Amino acid sequence: MGTDQSTNRRLSKVERVIETYDLDGFGEQLADRWTAPEDSDSLRDLADLMNEKVLDAALRKAGEDVLEGEVENLYTLLTGDETTEGMRVQAKNTLQSRGVDVDQLLSDFVSHQAVYTYLTDIRGVSKDSSSGNRIDNVIESIQRLRGRLVAVIEQSLSSLRNTSKLRLGDFDVLVDTQVYCRDCGTQYEVVELLQRGGCDCDESESNY
């Protein structure tokens, strides 16, 4: 795990990935796009954007020429909900044949939770709460709680590993909270549910 030598602080996953793939200036771009006064990007959009940058960098590091639209297409095949398993395997095989370490690439993809932690804890930026957007406030509260939970788990696992009570290599802690609607039968990650404005229930029949 990387460490900030000036502070002896463990680098966040986003920092490590930016450093590994030479994405200079991308951290500032993430902050600018998230805090833009108009048409700001969601955390999920930012995570997808960063992962596409990582995929592009991985191909170029392998000496490959990248065609317009190719990265977006490959990323969709690797992560899209509508992608079949056969299409996903084919995309992985294509990348492998072009010299990309696919397992490492997928491990380096970041979640919207990791992006939020980076923006708020490392860069110290936040959304403008004066707009009174209740959904944004709820999302930020959830992400703060997740950040605390991740920190507690990381500290506990590291302590057990350092005292030889747990065998564990380089690790990242992921917290995934799903919301299942019994009425329409759909399930979404809680932040995605909030960002999309609800589940798949007919709006005219909803209670809000």
mmCIF file of N, CA, C and O in Angstrom, residues 133-171:
data_model
loop_
_atom_site.group_PDB
_atom_site.id
_atom_site.type_symbol
_atom_site.label_atom_id
_atom_site.label_comp_id
_atom_site.label_asym_id
_atom_site.label_seq_id
_atom_site.Cartn_x
_atom_site.Cartn_y
_atom_site.Cartn_z
ATOM 1 N N ASN A 133 -30.762 20.905 -0.953
ATOM 2 C CA ASN A 133 -31.078 19.651 -1.623
ATOM 3 C C ASN A 133 -31.000 18.517 -0.608
ATOM 4 O O ASN A 133 -29.929 18.070 -0.226
ATOM 5 N N ARG A 134 -32.153 18.041 -0.190
ATOM 6 C CA ARG A 134 -32.200 17.038 0.868
ATOM 7 C C ARG A 134 -31.556 15.722 0.447
ATOM 8 O O ARG A 134 -30.890 15.063 1.254
ATOM 9 N N ILE A 135 -31.732 15.339 -0.805
ATOM 10 C CA ILE A 135 -31.154 14.072 -1.263
ATOM 11 C C ILE A 135 -29.636 14.121 -1.198
ATOM 12 O O ILE A 135 -28.982 13.179 -0.734
ATOM 13 N N ASP A 136 -29.037 15.229 -1.648
ATOM 14 C CA ASP A 136 -27.578 15.360 -1.570
ATOM 15 C C ASP A 136 -27.097 15.279 -0.124
ATOM 16 O O ASP A 136 -26.056 14.679 0.165
ATOM 17 N N ASN A 137 -27.857 15.906 0.784
ATOM 18 C CA ASN A 137 -27.479 15.870 2.198
ATOM 19 C C ASN A 137 -27.535 14.449 2.749
ATOM 20 O O ASN A 137 -26.670 14.034 3.529
ATOM 21 N N VAL A 138 -28.576 13.699 2.350
ATOM 22 C CA VAL A 138 -28.701 12.311 2.804
ATOM 23 C C VAL A 138 -27.551 11.471 2.264
ATOM 24 O O VAL A 138 -26.958 10.656 2.981
ATOM 25 N N ILE A 139 -27.218 11.681 0.976
ATOM 26 C CA ILE A 139 -26.118 10.927 0.372
ATOM 27 C C ILE A 139 -24.814 11.206 1.110
ATOM 28 O O ILE A 139 -24.042 10.281 1.420
ATOM 29 N N GLU A 140 -24.562 12.474 1.417
ATOM 30 C CA GLU A 140 -23.322 12.817 2.111
ATOM 31 C C GLU A 140 -23.290 12.192 3.502
ATOM 32 O O GLU A 140 -22.240 11.732 3.968
ATOM 33 N N SER A 141 -24.429 12.152 4.184
ATOM 34 C CA SER A 141 -24.487 11.539 5.510
ATOM 35 C C SER A 141 -24.170 10.047 5.426
ATOM 36 O O SER A 141 -23.417 9.503 6.249
ATOM 37 N N ILE A 142 -24.749 9.379 4.426
ATOM 38 C CA ILE A 142 -24.494 7.949 4.236
ATOM 39 C C ILE A 142 -23.020 7.704 3.948
ATOM 40 O O ILE A 142 -22.404 6.787 4.505
ATOM 41 N N GLN A 143 -22.442 8.530 3.085
ATOM 42 C CA GLN A 143 -21.040 8.338 2.727
ATOM 43 C C GLN A 143 -20.118 8.587 3.915
ATOM 44 O O GLN A 143 -19.097 7.912 4.085
ATOM 45 N N ARG A 144 -20.472 9.563 4.756
ATOM 46 C CA ARG A 144 -19.650 9.801 5.951
ATOM 47 C C ARG A 144 -19.682 8.594 6.874
ATOM 48 O O ARG A 144 -18.648 8.181 7.433
ATOM 49 N N LEU A 145 -20.875 8.029 7.072
ATOM 50 C CA LEU A 145 -21.000 6.846 7.918
ATOM 51 C C LEU A 145 -20.219 5.674 7.336
ATOM 52 O O LEU A 145 -19.552 4.931 8.066
ATOM 53 N N ARG A 146 -20.291 5.514 6.033
ATOM 54 C CA ARG A 146 -19.529 4.445 5.378
ATOM 55 C C ARG A 146 -18.036 4.645 5.572
ATOM 56 O O ARG A 146 -17.290 3.700 5.813
ATOM 57 N N GLY A 147 -17.602 5.906 5.430
ATOM 58 C CA GLY A 147 -16.181 6.202 5.604
ATOM 59 C C GLY A 147 -15.692 5.820 6.995
ATOM 60 O O GLY A 147 -14.603 5.263 7.150
ATOM 61 N N ARG A 148 -16.512 6.126 7.987
ATOM 62 C CA ARG A 148 -16.135 5.759 9.364
ATOM 63 C C ARG A 148 -16.077 4.246 9.527
ATOM 64 O O ARG A 148 -15.173 3.704 10.176
ATOM 65 N N LEU A 149 -17.076 3.551 8.950
ATOM 66 C CA LEU A 149 -17.109 2.090 9.054
ATOM 67 C C LEU A 149 -15.893 1.473 8.381
ATOM 68 O O LEU A 149 -15.254 0.569 8.934
ATOM 69 N N VAL A 150 -15.556 1.969 7.194
ATOM 70 C CA VAL A 150 -14.384 1.462 6.470
ATOM 71 C C VAL A 150 -13.116 1.681 7.292
ATOM 72 O O VAL A 150 -12.259 0.794 7.397
ATOM 73 N N ALA A 151 -12.993 2.855 7.900
ATOM 74 C CA ALA A 151 -11.799 3.166 8.694
ATOM 75 C C ALA A 151 -11.675 2.215 9.884
ATOM 76 O O ALA A 151 -10.574 1.730 10.197
ATOM 77 N N VAL A 152 -12.798 1.938 10.548
ATOM 78 C CA VAL A 152 -12.782 1.032 11.699
ATOM 79 C C VAL A 152 -12.394 -0.377 11.264
ATOM 80 O O VAL A 152 -11.567 -1.042 11.901
ATOM 81 N N ILE A 153 -12.969 -0.838 10.152
ATOM 82 C CA ILE A 153 -12.656 -2.184 9.664
ATOM 83 C C ILE A 153 -11.199 -2.281 9.243
ATOM 84 O O ILE A 153 -10.504 -3.254 9.570
ATOM 85 N N GLU A 154 -10.711 -1.264 8.507
ATOM 86 C CA GLU A 154 -9.312 -1.280 8.067
ATOM 87 C C GLU A 154 -8.359 -1.326 9.254
ATOM 88 O O GLU A 154 -7.390 -2.088 9.265
ATOM 89 N N GLN A 155 -8.641 -0.494 10.266
ATOM 90 C CA GLN A 155 -7.783 -0.449 11.443
ATOM 91 C C GLN A 155 -7.794 -1.784 12.177
ATOM 92 O O GLN A 155 -6.749 -2.285 12.611
ATOM 93 N N SER A 156 -8.982 -2.389 12.311
ATOM 94 C CA SER A 156 -9.100 -3.657 13.025
ATOM 95 C C SER A 156 -8.390 -4.779 12.294
ATOM 96 O O SER A 156 -7.657 -5.575 12.898
ATOM 97 N N LEU A 157 -8.573 -4.847 10.970
ATOM 98 C CA LEU A 157 -7.925 -5.902 10.190
ATOM 99 C C LEU A 157 -6.409 -5.732 10.190
ATOM 100 O O LEU A 157 -5.664 -6.707 10.303
ATOM 101 N N SER A 158 -5.959 -4.483 10.048
ATOM 102 C CA SER A 158 -4.516 -4.232 10.055
ATOM 103 C C SER A 158 -3.896 -4.615 11.390
ATOM 104 O O SER A 158 -2.800 -5.185 11.448
ATOM 105 N N SER A 159 -4.607 -4.313 12.479
ATOM 106 C CA SER A 159 -4.104 -4.652 13.802
ATOM 107 C C SER A 159 -3.982 -6.163 13.968
ATOM 108 O O SER A 159 -2.974 -6.666 14.487
ATOM 109 N N LEU A 160 -4.996 -6.893 13.531
ATOM 110 C CA LEU A 160 -4.956 -8.357 13.619
ATOM 111 C C LEU A 160 -3.848 -8.923 12.746
ATOM 112 O O LEU A 160 -3.136 -9.849 13.145
ATOM 113 N N ARG A 161 -3.678 -8.355 11.553
ATOM 114 C CA ARG A 161 -2.630 -8.837 10.656
ATOM 115 C C ARG A 161 -1.245 -8.564 11.220
ATOM 116 O O ARG A 161 -0.353 -9.422 11.160
ATOM 117 N N ASN A 162 -1.067 -7.382 11.789
ATOM 118 C CA ASN A 162 0.248 -7.003 12.321
ATOM 119 C C ASN A 162 0.649 -7.814 13.542
ATOM 120 O O ASN A 162 1.840 -7.890 13.873
ATOM 121 N N THR A 163 -0.326 -8.396 14.217
ATOM 122 C CA THR A 163 -0.027 -9.237 15.388
ATOM 123 C C THR A 163 -0.118 -10.722 15.045
ATOM 124 O O THR A 163 -0.234 -11.560 15.934
ATOM 125 N N SER A 164 -0.083 -11.024 13.729
ATOM 126 C CA SER A 164 -0.060 -12.408 13.223
ATOM 127 C C SER A 164 -1.299 -13.207 13.619
ATOM 128 O O SER A 164 -1.264 -14.436 13.690
ATOM 129 N N LYS A 165 -2.394 -12.516 13.871
ATOM 130 C CA LYS A 165 -3.643 -13.213 14.191
ATOM 131 C C LYS A 165 -4.542 -13.354 12.967
ATOM 132 O O LYS A 165 -5.578 -14.018 13.025
ATOM 133 N N LEU A 166 -4.123 -12.738 11.854
ATOM 134 C CA LEU A 166 -4.910 -12.808 10.624
ATOM 135 C C LEU A 166 -3.981 -12.795 9.435
ATOM 136 O O LEU A 166 -3.070 -11.973 9.356
ATOM 137 N N ARG A 167 -4.191 -13.716 8.513
ATOM 138 C CA ARG A 167 -3.412 -13.763 7.281
ATOM 139 C C ARG A 167 -4.158 -12.959 6.224
ATOM 140 O O ARG A 167 -5.269 -13.307 5.820
ATOM 141 N N LEU A 168 -3.540 -11.857 5.773
ATOM 142 C CA LEU A 168 -4.210 -10.963 4.836
ATOM 143 C C LEU A 168 -3.177 -10.147 4.078
ATOM 144 O O LEU A 168 -2.269 -9.576 4.670
ATOM 145 N N GLY A 169 -3.314 -10.105 2.763
ATOM 146 C CA GLY A 169 -2.394 -9.332 1.936
ATOM 147 C C GLY A 169 -2.855 -7.888 1.797
ATOM 148 O O GLY A 169 -3.591 -7.364 2.632
ATOM 149 N N ASP A 170 -2.415 -7.260 0.713
ATOM 150 C CA ASP A 170 -2.824 -5.881 0.425
ATOM 151 C C ASP A 170 -4.340 -5.868 0.213
ATOM 152 O O ASP A 170 -4.866 -6.637 -0.589
ATOM 153 N N PHE A 171 -5.062 -5.010 0.907
ATOM 154 C CA PHE A 171 -6.519 -5.109 0.850
ATOM 155 C C PHE A 171 -7.193 -3.745 0.776
ATOM 156 O O PHE A 171 -6.626 -2.721 1.123
#
